[in-house]
Coordinates of C-alpha atoms and ligand atoms in Angstrom, one line a residue:
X1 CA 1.5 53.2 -19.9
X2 CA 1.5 56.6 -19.3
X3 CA 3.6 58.2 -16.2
X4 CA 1.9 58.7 -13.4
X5 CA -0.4 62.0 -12.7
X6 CA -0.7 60.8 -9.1
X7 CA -0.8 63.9 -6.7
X8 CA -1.3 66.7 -8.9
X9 CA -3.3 69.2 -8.8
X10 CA -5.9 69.5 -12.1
X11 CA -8.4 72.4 -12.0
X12 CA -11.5 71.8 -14.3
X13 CA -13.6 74.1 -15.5
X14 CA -17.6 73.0 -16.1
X15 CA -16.3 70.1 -14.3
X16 CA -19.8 69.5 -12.8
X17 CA -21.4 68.2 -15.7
X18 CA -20.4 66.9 -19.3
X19 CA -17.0 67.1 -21.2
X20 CA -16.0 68.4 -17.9
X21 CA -17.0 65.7 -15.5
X22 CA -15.7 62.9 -17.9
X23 CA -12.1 64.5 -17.8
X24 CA -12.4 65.2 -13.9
X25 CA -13.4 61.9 -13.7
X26 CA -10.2 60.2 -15.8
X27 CA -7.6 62.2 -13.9
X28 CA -9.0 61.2 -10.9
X29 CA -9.1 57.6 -11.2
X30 CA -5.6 58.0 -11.5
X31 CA -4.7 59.5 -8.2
X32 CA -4.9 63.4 -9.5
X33 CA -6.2 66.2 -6.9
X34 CA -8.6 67.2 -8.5
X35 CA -10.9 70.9 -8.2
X36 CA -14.5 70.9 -10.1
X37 CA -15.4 74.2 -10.8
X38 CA -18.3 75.6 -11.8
X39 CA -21.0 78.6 -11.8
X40 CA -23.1 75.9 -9.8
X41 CA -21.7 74.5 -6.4
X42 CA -24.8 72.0 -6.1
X43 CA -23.9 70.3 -9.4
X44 CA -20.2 70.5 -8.5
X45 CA -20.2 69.0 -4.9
X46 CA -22.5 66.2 -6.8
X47 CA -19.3 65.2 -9.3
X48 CA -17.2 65.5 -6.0
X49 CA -19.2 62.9 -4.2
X50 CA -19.2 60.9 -7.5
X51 CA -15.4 60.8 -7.9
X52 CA -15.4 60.3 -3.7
X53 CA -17.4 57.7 -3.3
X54 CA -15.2 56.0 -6.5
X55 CA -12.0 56.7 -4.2
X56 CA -10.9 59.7 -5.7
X57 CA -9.6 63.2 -4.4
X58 CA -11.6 65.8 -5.1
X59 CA -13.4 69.8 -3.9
X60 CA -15.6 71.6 -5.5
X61 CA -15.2 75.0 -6.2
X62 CA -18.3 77.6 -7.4
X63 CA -17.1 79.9 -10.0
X64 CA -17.8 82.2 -12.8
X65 CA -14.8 81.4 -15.8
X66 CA -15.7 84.8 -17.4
X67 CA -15.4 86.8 -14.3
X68 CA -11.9 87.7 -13.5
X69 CA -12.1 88.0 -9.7
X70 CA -14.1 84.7 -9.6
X71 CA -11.5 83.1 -11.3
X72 CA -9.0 84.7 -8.8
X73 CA -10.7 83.1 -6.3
X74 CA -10.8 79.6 -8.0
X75 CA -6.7 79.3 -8.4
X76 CA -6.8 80.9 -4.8
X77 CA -9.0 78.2 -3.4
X78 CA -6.7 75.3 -5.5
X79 CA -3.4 76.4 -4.0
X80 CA -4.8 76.5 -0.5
X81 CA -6.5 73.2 -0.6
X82 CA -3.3 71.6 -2.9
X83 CA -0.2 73.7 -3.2
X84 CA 0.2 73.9 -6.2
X85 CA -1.9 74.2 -10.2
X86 CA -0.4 71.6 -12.0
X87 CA -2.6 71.5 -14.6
X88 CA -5.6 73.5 -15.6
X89 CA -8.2 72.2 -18.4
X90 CA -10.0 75.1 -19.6
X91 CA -13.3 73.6 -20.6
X92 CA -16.0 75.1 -19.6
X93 CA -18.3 76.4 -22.2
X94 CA -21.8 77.5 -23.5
X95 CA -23.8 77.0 -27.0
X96 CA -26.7 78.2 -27.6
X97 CA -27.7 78.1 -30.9
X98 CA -29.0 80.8 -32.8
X99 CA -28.4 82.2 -36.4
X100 CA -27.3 85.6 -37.0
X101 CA -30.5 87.8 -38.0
X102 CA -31.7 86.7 -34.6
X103 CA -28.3 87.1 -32.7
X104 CA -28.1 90.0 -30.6
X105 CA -24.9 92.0 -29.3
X106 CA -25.3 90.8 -25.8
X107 CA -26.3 87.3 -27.0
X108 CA -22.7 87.5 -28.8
X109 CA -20.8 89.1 -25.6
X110 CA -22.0 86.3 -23.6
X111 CA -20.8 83.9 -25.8
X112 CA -17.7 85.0 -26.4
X113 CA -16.9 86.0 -22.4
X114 CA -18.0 82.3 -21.2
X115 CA -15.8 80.5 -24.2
X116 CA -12.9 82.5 -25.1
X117 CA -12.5 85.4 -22.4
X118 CA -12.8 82.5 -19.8
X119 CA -9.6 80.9 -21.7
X120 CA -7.7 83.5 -20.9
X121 CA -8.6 84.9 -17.6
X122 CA -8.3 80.8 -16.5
X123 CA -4.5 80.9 -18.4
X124 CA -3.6 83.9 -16.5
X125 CA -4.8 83.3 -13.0
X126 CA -2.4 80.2 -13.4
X127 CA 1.0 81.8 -14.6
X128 CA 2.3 83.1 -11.3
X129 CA 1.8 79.2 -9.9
X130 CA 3.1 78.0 -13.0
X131 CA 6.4 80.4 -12.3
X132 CA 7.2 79.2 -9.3
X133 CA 6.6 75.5 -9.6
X134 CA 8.6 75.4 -13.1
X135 CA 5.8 73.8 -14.6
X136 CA 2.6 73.5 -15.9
X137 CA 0.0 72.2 -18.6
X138 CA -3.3 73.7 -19.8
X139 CA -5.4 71.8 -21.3
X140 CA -8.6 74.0 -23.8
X141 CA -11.7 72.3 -24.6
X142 CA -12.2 73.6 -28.5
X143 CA -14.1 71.9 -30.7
X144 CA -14.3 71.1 -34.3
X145 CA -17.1 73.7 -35.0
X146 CA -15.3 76.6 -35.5
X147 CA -11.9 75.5 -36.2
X148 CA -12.9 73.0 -38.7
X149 CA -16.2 73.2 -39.6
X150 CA -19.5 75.4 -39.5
X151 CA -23.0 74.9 -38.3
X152 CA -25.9 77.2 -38.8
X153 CA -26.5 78.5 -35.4
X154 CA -23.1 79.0 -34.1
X155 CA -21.1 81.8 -35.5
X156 CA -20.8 83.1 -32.3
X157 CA -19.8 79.7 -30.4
X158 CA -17.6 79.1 -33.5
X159 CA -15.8 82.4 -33.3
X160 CA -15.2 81.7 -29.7
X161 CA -13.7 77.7 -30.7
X162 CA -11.6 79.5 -33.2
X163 CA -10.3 82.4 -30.9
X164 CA -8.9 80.1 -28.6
X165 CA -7.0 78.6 -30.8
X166 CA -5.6 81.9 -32.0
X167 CA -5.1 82.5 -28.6
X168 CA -3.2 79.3 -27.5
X169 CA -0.7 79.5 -30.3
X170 CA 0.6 82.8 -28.6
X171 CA 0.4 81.5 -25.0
X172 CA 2.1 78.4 -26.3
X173 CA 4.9 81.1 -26.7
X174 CA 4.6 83.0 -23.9
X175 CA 4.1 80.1 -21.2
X176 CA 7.2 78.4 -22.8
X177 CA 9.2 80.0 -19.9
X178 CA 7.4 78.8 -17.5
X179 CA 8.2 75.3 -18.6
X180 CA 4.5 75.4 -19.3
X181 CA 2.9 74.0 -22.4
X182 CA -0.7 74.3 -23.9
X183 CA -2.9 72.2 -26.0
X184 CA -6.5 72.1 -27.1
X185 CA -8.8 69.1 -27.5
X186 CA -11.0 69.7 -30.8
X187 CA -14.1 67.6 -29.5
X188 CA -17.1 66.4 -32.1
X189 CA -20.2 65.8 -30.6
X190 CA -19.7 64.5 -27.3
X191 CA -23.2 63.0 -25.4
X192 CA -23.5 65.5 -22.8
X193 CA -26.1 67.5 -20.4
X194 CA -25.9 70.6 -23.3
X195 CA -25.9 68.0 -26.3
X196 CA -28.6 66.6 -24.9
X197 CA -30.6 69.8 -24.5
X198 CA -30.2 70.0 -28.4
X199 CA -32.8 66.9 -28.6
X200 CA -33.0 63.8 -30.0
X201 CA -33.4 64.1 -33.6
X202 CA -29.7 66.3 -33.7
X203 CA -28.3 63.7 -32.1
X204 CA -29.8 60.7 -34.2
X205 CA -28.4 62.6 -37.6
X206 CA -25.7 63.5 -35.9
X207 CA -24.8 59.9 -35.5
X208 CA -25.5 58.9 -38.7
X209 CA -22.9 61.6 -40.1
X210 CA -19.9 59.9 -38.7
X211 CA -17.8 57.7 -39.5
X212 CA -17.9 55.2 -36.1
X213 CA -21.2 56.0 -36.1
X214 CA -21.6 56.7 -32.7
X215 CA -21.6 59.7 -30.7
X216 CA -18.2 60.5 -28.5
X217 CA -18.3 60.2 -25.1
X218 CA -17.2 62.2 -22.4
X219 CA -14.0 59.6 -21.2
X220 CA -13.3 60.1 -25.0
X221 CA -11.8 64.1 -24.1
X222 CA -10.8 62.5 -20.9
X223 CA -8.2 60.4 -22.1
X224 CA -7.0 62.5 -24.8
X225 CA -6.8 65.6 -22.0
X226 CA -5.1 63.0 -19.6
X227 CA -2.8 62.8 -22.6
X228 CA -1.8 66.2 -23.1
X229 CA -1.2 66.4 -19.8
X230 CA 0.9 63.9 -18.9
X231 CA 4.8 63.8 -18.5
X232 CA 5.4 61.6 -22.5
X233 CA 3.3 65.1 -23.7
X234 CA 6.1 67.3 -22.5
X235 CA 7.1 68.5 -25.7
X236 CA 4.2 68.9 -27.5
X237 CA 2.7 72.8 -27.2
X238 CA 0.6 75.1 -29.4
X239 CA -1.5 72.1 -30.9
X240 CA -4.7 70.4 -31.4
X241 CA -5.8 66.7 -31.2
X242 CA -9.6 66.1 -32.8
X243 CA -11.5 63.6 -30.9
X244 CA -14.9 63.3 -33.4
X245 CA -14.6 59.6 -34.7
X246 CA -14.2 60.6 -38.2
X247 CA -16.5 63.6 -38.2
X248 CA -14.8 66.5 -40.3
X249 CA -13.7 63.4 -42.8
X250 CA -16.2 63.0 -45.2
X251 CA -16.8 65.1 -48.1
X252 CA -19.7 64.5 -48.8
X253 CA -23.4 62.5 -47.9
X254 CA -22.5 60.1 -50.6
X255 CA -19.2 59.5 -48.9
X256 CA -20.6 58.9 -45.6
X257 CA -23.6 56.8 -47.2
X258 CA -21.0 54.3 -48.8
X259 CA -19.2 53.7 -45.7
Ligands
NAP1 P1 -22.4 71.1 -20.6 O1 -22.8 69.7 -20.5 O2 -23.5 72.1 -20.9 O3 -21.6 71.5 -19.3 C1 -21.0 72.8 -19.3 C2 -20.2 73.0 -18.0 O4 -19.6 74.3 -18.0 C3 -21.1 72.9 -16.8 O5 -20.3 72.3 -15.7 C4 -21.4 74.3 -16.5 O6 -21.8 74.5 -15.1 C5 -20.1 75.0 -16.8 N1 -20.2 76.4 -17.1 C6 -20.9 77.0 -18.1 N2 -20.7 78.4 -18.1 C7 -19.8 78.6 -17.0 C8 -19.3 79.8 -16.5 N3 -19.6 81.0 -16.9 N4 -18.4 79.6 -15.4 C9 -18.1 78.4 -15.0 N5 -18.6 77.3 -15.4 C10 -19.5 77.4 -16.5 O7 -21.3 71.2 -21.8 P2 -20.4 70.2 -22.5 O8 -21.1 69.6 -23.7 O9 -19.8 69.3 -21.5 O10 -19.3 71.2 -23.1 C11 -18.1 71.4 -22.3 C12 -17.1 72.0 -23.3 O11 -16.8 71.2 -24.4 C13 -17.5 73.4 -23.8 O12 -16.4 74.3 -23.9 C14 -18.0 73.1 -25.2 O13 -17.9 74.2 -26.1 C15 -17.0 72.0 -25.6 N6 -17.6 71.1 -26.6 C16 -18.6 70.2 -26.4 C17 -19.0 69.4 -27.4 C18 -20.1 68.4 -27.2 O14 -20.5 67.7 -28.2 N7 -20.7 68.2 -26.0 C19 -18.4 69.4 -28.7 C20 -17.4 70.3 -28.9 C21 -16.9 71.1 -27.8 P3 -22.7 75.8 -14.6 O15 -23.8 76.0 -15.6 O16 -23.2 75.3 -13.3 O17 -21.7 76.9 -14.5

Protein backbone atom coordinates (compact mmCIF):
# COMPACT_ATOMS: atom_id res chain seq x y z
CA UNK A 1 0.00 0.00 0.00
CA UNK A 2 1.32 2.99 -1.13
CA UNK A 3 1.38 6.26 1.30
CA UNK A 4 -1.15 8.37 0.85
CA UNK A 5 -1.28 11.24 -2.03
CA UNK A 6 -4.35 12.60 -0.24
CA UNK A 7 -4.38 16.54 -0.54
CA UNK A 8 -1.82 17.24 -3.01
CA UNK A 9 -1.88 19.12 -5.61
CA UNK A 10 -1.16 17.14 -9.25
CA UNK A 11 -1.25 19.28 -12.43
CA UNK A 12 -1.85 17.20 -15.67
CA UNK A 13 -1.27 18.13 -18.82
CA UNK A 14 -3.73 16.69 -21.88
CA UNK A 15 -5.59 15.69 -18.79
CA UNK A 16 -8.93 16.08 -20.77
CA UNK A 17 -8.67 13.16 -22.80
CA UNK A 18 -6.43 9.84 -22.91
CA UNK A 19 -3.11 8.90 -21.12
CA UNK A 20 -3.94 12.13 -19.39
CA UNK A 21 -7.42 11.55 -18.16
CA UNK A 22 -6.54 7.91 -16.95
CA UNK A 23 -3.72 9.38 -14.66
CA UNK A 24 -5.96 12.37 -13.48
CA UNK A 25 -8.35 9.94 -12.87
CA UNK A 26 -6.03 7.44 -10.46
CA UNK A 27 -4.65 10.26 -8.44
CA UNK A 28 -7.87 11.42 -7.86
CA UNK A 29 -9.60 8.50 -6.62
CA UNK A 30 -7.05 8.72 -4.05
CA UNK A 31 -7.89 12.06 -2.57
CA UNK A 32 -5.26 14.17 -4.80
CA UNK A 33 -6.27 17.89 -5.92
CA UNK A 34 -6.13 17.55 -8.94
CA UNK A 35 -5.89 20.53 -12.22
CA UNK A 36 -6.75 19.10 -15.87
CA UNK A 37 -5.23 21.16 -18.25
CA UNK A 38 -5.61 21.39 -21.58
CA UNK A 39 -5.70 23.59 -24.96
CA UNK A 40 -9.52 22.73 -24.83
CA UNK A 41 -11.57 23.89 -21.66
CA UNK A 42 -14.83 22.00 -22.92
CA UNK A 43 -13.09 18.68 -22.96
CA UNK A 44 -11.36 19.59 -19.64
CA UNK A 45 -14.37 20.72 -17.56
CA UNK A 46 -15.97 17.22 -19.04
CA UNK A 47 -12.98 15.03 -17.15
CA UNK A 48 -13.64 17.49 -14.19
CA UNK A 49 -17.30 16.60 -13.94
CA UNK A 50 -16.24 12.90 -14.53
CA UNK A 51 -13.77 12.73 -11.55
CA UNK A 52 -16.70 15.03 -9.57
CA UNK A 53 -19.42 13.27 -9.92
CA UNK A 54 -16.94 10.03 -8.82
CA UNK A 55 -16.15 12.20 -5.61
CA UNK A 56 -13.02 13.49 -6.54
CA UNK A 57 -11.40 17.10 -6.37
CA UNK A 58 -10.79 18.52 -9.41
CA UNK A 59 -10.65 22.27 -11.88
CA UNK A 60 -10.00 22.54 -15.12
CA UNK A 61 -7.69 24.69 -16.48
CA UNK A 62 -7.39 25.72 -20.57
CA UNK A 63 -3.86 25.94 -21.58
CA UNK A 64 -1.40 25.87 -24.34
CA UNK A 65 1.85 23.46 -22.89
CA UNK A 66 4.04 24.98 -25.66
CA UNK A 67 3.29 28.48 -24.88
CA UNK A 68 5.31 29.86 -22.13
CA UNK A 69 2.96 32.57 -20.74
CA UNK A 70 0.06 29.95 -21.00
CA UNK A 71 1.82 27.81 -18.98
CA UNK A 72 2.47 30.70 -16.56
CA UNK A 73 -0.86 31.06 -16.13
CA UNK A 74 -1.59 27.29 -15.56
CA UNK A 75 0.95 26.97 -12.29
CA UNK A 76 -0.58 30.44 -11.47
CA UNK A 77 -4.13 29.23 -11.60
CA UNK A 78 -2.93 25.77 -9.41
CA UNK A 79 -1.38 27.68 -6.61
CA UNK A 80 -4.35 29.94 -6.28
CA UNK A 81 -6.96 27.29 -6.37
CA UNK A 82 -4.42 24.82 -4.09
CA UNK A 83 -1.38 26.38 -2.59
CA UNK A 84 0.91 24.62 -3.58
CA UNK A 85 2.39 22.14 -7.13
CA UNK A 86 3.07 19.00 -5.59
CA UNK A 87 3.36 17.21 -8.47
CA UNK A 88 3.28 17.90 -12.14
CA UNK A 89 2.81 15.05 -14.93
CA UNK A 90 4.02 16.43 -18.05
CA UNK A 91 1.98 14.41 -20.50
CA UNK A 92 0.50 16.12 -22.88
CA UNK A 93 1.37 15.31 -26.39
CA UNK A 94 0.74 15.24 -30.19
CA UNK A 95 1.55 12.47 -33.11
CA UNK A 96 0.81 12.90 -36.17
CA UNK A 97 2.22 10.57 -38.38
CA UNK A 98 4.09 11.40 -41.33
CA UNK A 99 7.46 10.18 -42.98
CA UNK A 100 10.17 12.44 -43.70
CA UNK A 101 10.02 13.32 -47.64
CA UNK A 102 6.55 14.62 -46.74
CA UNK A 103 7.53 16.25 -43.35
CA UNK A 104 7.81 19.87 -43.49
CA UNK A 105 9.86 22.34 -41.12
CA UNK A 106 6.77 23.75 -39.43
CA UNK A 107 5.23 20.19 -39.30
CA UNK A 108 8.60 19.36 -37.30
CA UNK A 109 8.50 22.74 -35.03
CA UNK A 110 5.09 21.78 -33.97
CA UNK A 111 5.99 18.70 -32.97
CA UNK A 112 8.76 19.27 -31.17
CA UNK A 113 7.14 22.61 -29.23
CA UNK A 114 3.89 20.47 -28.16
CA UNK A 115 6.20 17.35 -26.90
CA UNK A 116 9.43 18.38 -25.72
CA UNK A 117 9.45 22.31 -25.50
CA UNK A 118 6.13 21.78 -23.41
CA UNK A 119 8.50 19.49 -21.05
CA UNK A 120 10.34 22.08 -20.12
CA UNK A 121 8.45 25.26 -20.00
CA UNK A 122 5.87 22.85 -17.64
CA UNK A 123 9.38 21.86 -15.51
CA UNK A 124 10.23 25.40 -15.14
CA UNK A 125 6.98 27.19 -14.35
CA UNK A 126 7.08 24.60 -11.31
CA UNK A 127 10.58 25.20 -9.77
CA UNK A 128 9.93 28.38 -7.85
CA UNK A 129 6.83 26.31 -6.09
CA UNK A 130 9.00 23.41 -5.82
CA UNK A 131 11.67 25.90 -3.85
CA UNK A 132 9.64 26.96 -1.41
CA UNK A 133 7.66 23.82 -0.50
CA UNK A 134 10.96 21.69 -0.42
CA UNK A 135 9.48 19.35 -2.68
CA UNK A 136 8.27 18.16 -5.66
CA UNK A 137 7.78 15.22 -8.41
CA UNK A 138 7.41 15.46 -12.12
CA UNK A 139 6.15 12.95 -13.70
CA UNK A 140 6.99 12.93 -18.25
CA UNK A 141 4.71 10.96 -20.41
CA UNK A 142 7.64 9.38 -22.97
CA UNK A 143 7.04 6.65 -24.84
CA UNK A 144 8.85 3.71 -26.17
CA UNK A 145 8.84 5.09 -29.75
CA UNK A 146 11.75 7.10 -29.68
CA UNK A 147 13.62 5.98 -26.81
CA UNK A 148 13.40 2.37 -27.70
CA UNK A 149 12.06 1.77 -30.78
CA UNK A 150 11.18 3.40 -34.34
CA UNK A 151 8.12 3.60 -36.50
CA UNK A 152 7.84 4.90 -39.90
CA UNK A 153 6.04 8.09 -39.50
CA UNK A 154 7.44 9.39 -36.39
CA UNK A 155 10.90 10.81 -36.58
CA UNK A 156 9.66 13.82 -35.46
CA UNK A 157 7.33 12.50 -32.43
CA UNK A 158 10.32 10.16 -31.75
CA UNK A 159 12.92 12.90 -31.50
CA UNK A 160 10.63 14.67 -29.25
CA UNK A 161 10.21 11.08 -26.81
CA UNK A 162 13.85 10.96 -26.95
CA UNK A 163 14.59 14.66 -26.09
CA UNK A 164 12.85 14.51 -23.04
CA UNK A 165 14.62 12.04 -21.84
CA UNK A 166 17.89 13.79 -22.54
CA UNK A 167 16.25 16.50 -20.94
CA UNK A 168 15.14 14.82 -17.69
CA UNK A 169 18.49 13.25 -16.92
CA UNK A 170 19.78 17.01 -16.49
CA UNK A 171 16.78 18.25 -14.54
CA UNK A 172 17.00 15.15 -12.53
CA UNK A 173 20.30 17.12 -11.48
CA UNK A 174 19.25 20.29 -11.32
CA UNK A 175 15.85 19.80 -9.40
CA UNK A 176 17.78 17.64 -6.81
CA UNK A 177 17.96 20.81 -4.67
CA UNK A 178 14.77 21.39 -4.57
CA UNK A 179 14.14 18.00 -2.96
CA UNK A 180 12.50 17.43 -6.34
CA UNK A 181 12.78 14.38 -8.41
CA UNK A 182 11.80 13.48 -12.09
CA UNK A 183 10.81 10.40 -13.85
CA UNK A 184 9.37 9.45 -17.21
CA UNK A 185 6.75 6.75 -17.97
CA UNK A 186 7.77 5.03 -21.42
CA UNK A 187 4.12 4.06 -22.51
CA UNK A 188 3.38 1.34 -25.60
CA UNK A 189 0.34 1.75 -27.19
CA UNK A 190 -2.17 2.91 -24.87
CA UNK A 191 -6.19 2.80 -26.23
CA UNK A 192 -6.74 6.42 -26.41
CA UNK A 193 -8.77 9.38 -28.32
CA UNK A 194 -5.25 9.85 -30.68
CA UNK A 195 -4.67 5.97 -30.82
CA UNK A 196 -7.85 5.66 -31.81
CA UNK A 197 -7.65 8.24 -34.62
CA UNK A 198 -4.79 5.93 -36.02
CA UNK A 199 -7.84 3.24 -36.98
CA UNK A 200 -8.60 -0.04 -36.48
CA UNK A 201 -6.35 -2.11 -38.40
CA UNK A 202 -3.05 -0.36 -36.42
CA UNK A 203 -4.54 -1.22 -33.56
CA UNK A 204 -5.58 -4.94 -34.42
CA UNK A 205 -1.61 -5.57 -35.48
CA UNK A 206 -0.71 -3.63 -32.97
CA UNK A 207 -2.21 -6.11 -30.56
CA UNK A 208 -1.12 -9.01 -32.09
CA UNK A 209 2.69 -7.71 -31.72
CA UNK A 210 2.68 -7.96 -27.99
CA UNK A 211 3.36 -10.08 -25.74
CA UNK A 212 -0.15 -9.78 -23.38
CA UNK A 213 -1.67 -9.39 -26.35
CA UNK A 214 -3.73 -6.58 -25.55
CA UNK A 215 -3.48 -3.05 -25.93
CA UNK A 216 -2.48 -0.81 -22.48
CA UNK A 217 -4.84 1.13 -20.96
CA UNK A 218 -4.88 4.45 -19.76
CA UNK A 219 -5.08 3.33 -15.63
CA UNK A 220 -2.02 1.30 -16.88
CA UNK A 221 0.27 5.04 -16.97
CA UNK A 222 -1.94 5.92 -14.07
CA UNK A 223 -0.67 3.61 -11.67
CA UNK A 224 2.79 3.57 -12.74
CA UNK A 225 2.63 7.74 -12.60
CA UNK A 226 0.84 7.39 -9.14
CA UNK A 227 3.96 5.41 -8.52
CA UNK A 228 6.55 7.70 -9.26
CA UNK A 229 4.94 10.02 -7.51
CA UNK A 230 4.35 8.79 -4.34
CA UNK A 231 6.40 9.12 -1.03
CA UNK A 232 8.17 4.88 -1.36
CA UNK A 233 9.40 6.67 -4.99
CA UNK A 234 11.43 9.29 -3.07
CA UNK A 235 14.63 8.19 -4.20
CA UNK A 236 14.31 7.24 -7.46
CA UNK A 237 15.18 10.34 -10.08
CA UNK A 238 16.45 10.56 -13.69
CA UNK A 239 14.66 7.20 -14.74
CA UNK A 240 12.27 5.49 -16.89
CA UNK A 241 9.65 2.74 -16.19
CA UNK A 242 8.09 1.06 -19.66
CA UNK A 243 4.51 0.25 -19.43
CA UNK A 244 3.95 -1.70 -23.12
CA UNK A 245 3.14 -5.41 -21.89
CA UNK A 246 6.14 -6.87 -23.47
CA UNK A 247 6.21 -4.71 -26.59
CA UNK A 248 10.08 -3.71 -27.26
CA UNK A 249 10.76 -7.65 -26.18
CA UNK A 250 10.55 -9.64 -29.08
CA UNK A 251 13.10 -9.90 -31.63
CA UNK A 252 11.49 -10.95 -34.00
CA UNK A 253 7.80 -12.05 -35.85
CA UNK A 254 8.80 -15.57 -35.24
CA UNK A 255 9.37 -14.76 -31.62
CA UNK A 256 6.12 -13.23 -31.12
CA UNK A 257 4.35 -15.93 -33.33
CA UNK A 258 5.64 -18.80 -30.87
CA UNK A 259 4.51 -17.18 -27.88
P1 LIG B 1 -4.67 12.10 -26.86
O1 LIG B 1 -5.72 11.10 -26.57
O2 LIG B 1 -4.58 12.68 -28.25
O3 LIG B 1 -4.77 13.30 -25.81
C1 LIG B 1 -3.84 14.34 -25.90
C2 LIG B 1 -4.09 15.32 -24.77
O4 LIG B 1 -3.09 16.36 -24.82
C3 LIG B 1 -5.43 16.02 -24.89
O5 LIG B 1 -5.92 16.30 -23.61
C4 LIG B 1 -5.09 17.31 -25.62
O6 LIG B 1 -6.08 18.29 -25.39
C5 LIG B 1 -3.74 17.63 -24.96
N1 LIG B 1 -2.89 18.52 -25.75
C6 LIG B 1 -2.41 18.34 -27.01
N2 LIG B 1 -1.67 19.39 -27.38
C7 LIG B 1 -1.67 20.27 -26.33
C8 LIG B 1 -1.11 21.55 -26.10
N3 LIG B 1 -0.36 22.17 -27.02
N4 LIG B 1 -1.33 22.15 -24.90
C9 LIG B 1 -2.08 21.54 -23.96
N5 LIG B 1 -2.63 20.33 -24.10
C10 LIG B 1 -2.44 19.71 -25.28
O7 LIG B 1 -3.21 11.51 -26.58
P2 LIG B 1 -2.74 10.28 -25.66
O8 LIG B 1 -2.69 9.09 -26.51
O9 LIG B 1 -3.47 10.27 -24.39
O10 LIG B 1 -1.22 10.74 -25.40
C11 LIG B 1 -0.85 11.43 -24.21
C12 LIG B 1 0.65 11.37 -24.07
O11 LIG B 1 1.07 10.02 -24.04
C13 LIG B 1 1.41 12.03 -25.20
O12 LIG B 1 2.55 12.70 -24.68
C14 LIG B 1 1.83 10.88 -26.05
O13 LIG B 1 2.99 11.15 -26.79
C15 LIG B 1 2.08 9.82 -25.00
N6 LIG B 1 2.01 8.45 -25.50
C16 LIG B 1 0.82 7.92 -25.92
C17 LIG B 1 0.78 6.60 -26.34
C18 LIG B 1 -0.50 5.91 -26.74
O14 LIG B 1 -0.45 4.74 -27.13
N7 LIG B 1 -1.64 6.53 -26.63
C19 LIG B 1 1.95 5.85 -26.40
C20 LIG B 1 3.14 6.44 -26.00
C21 LIG B 1 3.15 7.74 -25.53
P3 LIG B 1 -6.32 19.55 -26.40
O15 LIG B 1 -6.20 19.01 -27.80
O16 LIG B 1 -7.65 20.06 -26.05
O17 LIG B 1 -5.23 20.52 -26.08
Amino acid sequence: MLTSIAGQSVIVTGGSKGIGKGIAKVFAARGANVVVAARGLADAEATVNEIRAGGGTAIAHAADVSDWASVEGLVARTLEAFGTVDVLCANAGAFPQKKIIELTPEDWDQVLATNLKSTFLCVKACIPSFEKAGKGRVVVTSSITGPITGYPGWSHYGASKAGQLGFLRTAAMELARYNTTINAVLPGNIITEGLQDLGQSYLDGMAKAIPLKRLGRVEDIGYAALFLASQEASYITGQTIVVDGGQILPESAEAIDSI
